[in-house]
PDB file of C-alpha atoms in Angstrom:
ATOM      1  CA  GLN A   7      46.706 133.641  24.110  1.00 70.00           C
ATOM      2  CA  VAL A   8      47.210 131.221  27.006  1.00 74.00           C
ATOM      3  CA  GLN A   9      48.981 132.584  30.084  1.00 88.00           C
ATOM      4  CA  LEU A  10      50.649 130.107  32.420  1.00 93.00           C
ATOM      5  CA  VAL A  11      51.618 130.170  36.106  1.00 95.00           C
ATOM      6  CA  GLU A  12      53.734 127.357  37.510  1.00 97.00           C
ATOM      7  CA  SER A  13      53.866 126.487  41.223  1.00 98.00           C
ATOM      8  CA  GLY A  14      54.768 123.698  43.635  1.00 98.00           C
ATOM      9  CA  GLY A  15      58.540 123.759  43.455  1.00 98.00           C
ATOM     10  CA  GLY A  16      60.774 123.696  46.497  1.00 98.00           C
ATOM     11  CA  LEU A  17      63.860 122.339  48.215  1.00 98.00           C
ATOM     12  CA  VAL A  18      63.716 118.609  48.890  1.00 98.00           C
ATOM     13  CA  GLN A  19      66.065 115.730  49.579  1.00 98.00           C
ATOM     14  CA  ALA A  20      66.954 112.983  47.150  1.00 98.00           C
ATOM     15  CA  GLY A  21      64.210 110.370  47.088  1.00 98.00           C
ATOM     16  CA  ASP A  22      61.456 112.826  47.997  1.00 98.00           C
ATOM     17  CA  SER A  23      58.429 113.763  45.893  1.00 98.00           C
ATOM     18  CA  LEU A  24      56.940 117.010  44.628  1.00 98.00           C
ATOM     19  CA  ARG A  25      53.842 117.866  42.639  1.00 98.00           C
ATOM     20  CA  LEU A  26      54.058 120.795  40.271  1.00 98.00           C
ATOM     21  CA  SER A  27      51.017 122.632  38.981  1.00 98.00           C
ATOM     22  CA  CYS A  28      50.576 124.819  35.934  1.00 96.00           C
ATOM     23  CA  ALA A  29      47.490 127.016  35.953  1.00 95.00           C
ATOM     24  CA  ALA A  30      46.409 128.378  32.595  1.00 92.00           C
ATOM     25  CA  SER A  31      44.159 131.248  31.710  1.00 89.00           C
ATOM     26  CA  GLY A  32      42.122 131.390  28.556  1.00 76.00           C
ATOM     27  CA  ARG A  33      39.276 129.339  27.212  1.00 68.00           C
ATOM     28  CA  THR A  34      41.447 127.654  24.575  1.00 78.00           C
ATOM     29  CA  PHE A  35      43.676 125.842  27.098  1.00 80.00           C
ATOM     30  CA  ARG A  36      41.854 122.573  26.680  1.00 83.00           C
ATOM     31  CA  SER A  37      42.657 122.499  22.956  1.00 88.00           C
ATOM     32  CA  TYR A  38      46.437 122.559  23.496  1.00 91.00           C
ATOM     33  CA  ASP A  39      48.856 119.693  23.892  1.00 95.00           C
ATOM     34  CA  MET A  40      50.952 120.658  26.920  1.00 95.00           C
ATOM     35  CA  GLY A  41      54.434 119.924  28.130  1.00 96.00           C
ATOM     36  CA  TRP A  42      56.743 120.389  31.077  1.00 97.00           C
ATOM     37  CA  PHE A  43      60.293 121.527  30.398  1.00 98.00           C
ATOM     38  CA  ARG A  44      63.214 122.267  32.671  1.00 98.00           C
ATOM     39  CA  GLN A  45      66.409 124.258  32.531  1.00 97.00           C
ATOM     40  CA  ALA A  46      69.366 123.798  34.831  1.00 96.00           C
ATOM     41  CA  PRO A  47      72.080 126.464  35.187  1.00 92.00           C
ATOM     42  CA  GLY A  48      74.406 126.440  32.204  1.00 94.00           C
ATOM     43  CA  LYS A  49      72.272 123.950  30.301  1.00 96.00           C
ATOM     44  CA  GLU A  50      69.702 124.181  27.560  1.00 96.00           C
ATOM     45  CA  ARG A  51      66.012 123.842  28.277  1.00 95.00           C
ATOM     46  CA  GLU A  52      64.951 120.206  27.929  1.00 96.00           C
ATOM     47  CA  PHE A  53      61.697 118.359  27.467  1.00 97.00           C
ATOM     48  CA  VAL A  54      60.484 116.545  30.573  1.00 98.00           C
ATOM     49  CA  ALA A  55      56.953 115.330  29.830  1.00 98.00           C
ATOM     50  CA  GLY A  56      54.038 116.018  27.515  1.00 97.00           C
ATOM     51  CA  ILE A  57      50.317 115.309  27.421  1.00 97.00           C
ATOM     52  CA  SER A  58      47.804 115.501  24.611  1.00 96.00           C
ATOM     53  CA  TRP A  59      44.878 117.899  24.816  1.00 94.00           C
ATOM     54  CA  THR A  60      42.541 114.994  25.599  1.00 94.00           C
ATOM     55  CA  GLY A  61      44.844 113.665  28.294  1.00 94.00           C
ATOM     56  CA  THR A  62      44.901 110.235  26.705  1.00 96.00           C
ATOM     57  CA  SER A  63      48.497 110.299  25.448  1.00 97.00           C
ATOM     58  CA  THR A  64      51.580 111.040  27.516  1.00 97.00           C
ATOM     59  CA  TYR A  65      55.282 111.274  26.682  1.00 97.00           C
ATOM     60  CA  TYR A  66      58.367 111.398  28.867  1.00 97.00           C
ATOM     61  CA  GLY A  67      62.018 112.236  28.593  1.00 97.00           C
ATOM     62  CA  ASP A  68      64.294 109.260  29.149  1.00 97.00           C
ATOM     63  CA  SER A  69      65.740 110.673  32.357  1.00 96.00           C
ATOM     64  CA  VAL A  70      62.367 110.897  34.104  1.00 98.00           C
ATOM     65  CA  LYS A  71      60.528 107.917  32.669  1.00 98.00           C
ATOM     66  CA  GLY A  72      59.104 105.769  35.452  1.00 97.00           C
ATOM     67  CA  ARG A  73      59.556 108.490  38.074  1.00 98.00           C
ATOM     68  CA  PHE A  74      57.443 111.416  36.811  1.00 98.00           C
ATOM     69  CA  THR A  75      53.780 111.463  35.804  1.00 98.00           C
ATOM     70  CA  ILE A  76      52.067 114.207  33.843  1.00 98.00           C
ATOM     71  CA  SER A  77      48.319 114.749  34.029  1.00 98.00           C
ATOM     72  CA  ARG A  78      45.781 117.470  33.333  1.00 97.00           C
ATOM     73  CA  ASP A  79      42.378 118.632  34.482  1.00 95.00           C
ATOM     74  CA  ASN A  80      40.789 120.622  31.680  1.00 93.00           C
ATOM     75  CA  ALA A  81      37.895 121.642  33.910  1.00 92.00           C
ATOM     76  CA  LYS A  82      40.420 123.402  36.152  1.00 93.00           C
ATOM     77  CA  ASN A  83      42.675 124.577  33.306  1.00 93.00           C
ATOM     78  CA  THR A  84      45.613 122.935  35.079  1.00 95.00           C
ATOM     79  CA  VAL A  85      48.442 120.605  34.156  1.00 96.00           C
ATOM     80  CA  TYR A  86      50.311 118.660  36.829  1.00 98.00           C
ATOM     81  CA  LEU A  87      53.681 116.976  37.126  1.00 98.00           C
ATOM     82  CA  GLN A  88      54.028 114.409  39.892  1.00 98.00           C
ATOM     83  CA  MET A  89      57.722 113.865  40.546  1.00 98.00           C
ATOM     84  CA  ASN A  90      58.805 110.873  42.616  1.00 98.00           C
ATOM     85  CA  SER A  91      62.232 109.521  43.559  1.00 98.00           C
ATOM     86  CA  LEU A  92      63.797 112.902  42.936  1.00 98.00           C
ATOM     87  CA  ARG A  93      67.513 113.079  42.232  1.00 98.00           C
ATOM     88  CA  PRO A  94      70.003 115.940  42.508  1.00 97.00           C
ATOM     89  CA  GLU A  95      70.198 116.011  38.702  1.00 97.00           C
ATOM     90  CA  ASP A  96      66.492 116.927  38.619  1.00 98.00           C
ATOM     91  CA  THR A  97      67.416 120.330  40.064  1.00 98.00           C
ATOM     92  CA  ALA A  98      66.228 122.958  37.589  1.00 98.00           C
ATOM     93  CA  LEU A  99      63.707 125.658  36.846  1.00 98.00           C
ATOM     94  CA  TYR A 100      60.560 123.915  35.605  1.00 98.00           C
ATOM     95  CA  TYR A 101      58.222 125.450  33.036  1.00 97.00           C
ATOM     96  CA  CYS A 102      55.025 124.383  31.350  1.00 95.00           C
ATOM     97  CA  ALA A 103      54.033 125.414  27.861  1.00 94.00           C
ATOM     98  CA  ALA A 104      51.885 124.474  24.925  1.00 92.00           C
ATOM     99  CA  SER A 105      53.913 121.894  23.062  1.00 93.00           C
ATOM    100  CA  ASP A 106      54.446 120.012  19.859  1.00 92.00           C
ATOM    101  CA  LEU A 107      54.485 116.479  21.237  1.00 90.00           C
ATOM    102  CA  LEU A 108      56.060 114.930  18.136  1.00 89.00           C
ATOM    103  CA  SER A 109      59.118 117.183  18.217  1.00 89.00           C
ATOM    104  CA  ARG A 110      58.953 117.620  22.003  1.00 93.00           C
ATOM    105  CA  THR A 111      59.491 121.321  21.649  1.00 92.00           C
ATOM    106  CA  SER A 112      57.624 124.488  22.420  1.00 91.00           C
ATOM    107  CA  SER A 113      57.673 128.011  21.105  1.00 87.00           C
ATOM    108  CA  GLY A 114      56.087 129.309  24.285  1.00 86.00           C
ATOM    109  CA  PRO A 115      54.720 131.458  25.711  1.00 87.00           C
ATOM    110  CA  TRP A 116      56.595 130.679  28.905  1.00 88.00           C
ATOM    111  CA  GLY A 117      55.581 131.366  32.474  1.00 87.00           C
ATOM    112  CA  GLN A 118      58.008 132.385  35.207  1.00 94.00           C
ATOM    113  CA  GLY A 119      58.774 128.776  36.090  1.00 97.00           C
ATOM    114  CA  THR A 120      59.019 127.090  39.475  1.00 98.00           C
ATOM    115  CA  GLN A 121      62.362 126.138  41.030  1.00 98.00           C
ATOM    116  CA  VAL A 122      63.029 122.566  42.083  1.00 98.00           C
ATOM    117  CA  THR A 123      66.158 121.914  44.113  1.00 98.00           C
ATOM    118  CA  VAL A 124      67.083 118.398  45.170  1.00 98.00           C
ATOM    119  CA  SER A 125      69.830 117.966  47.737  1.00 97.00           C
ATOM    120  CA  SER A 126      71.874 114.777  48.028  1.00 94.00           C
TER     121      SER A 126
END
């Protein structure tokens, strides 16, 4: 089973950028479609971005389209999320997970997440 560790979160100002990383263990990582999800306090977890196992197809939630970019390096067992033009509404705990890209959902397993806080 793939185990995931997210990192790269922090406290930034509106308009700033952050790059999140998700390091995976396990030789089967490269066979999984992967996604980034986020959960803000009092809200449900939502899909942010997804990438196919080959890296050739990417998908984005409407609220981040044009600002965030997902990528992966299968040689390093890592998925990235480049976040530009951050907004206060992007504040959330960000998770990566193996994903069903058609339904934009995941059944986990989930890592501990990395906190992103954007001040106005």
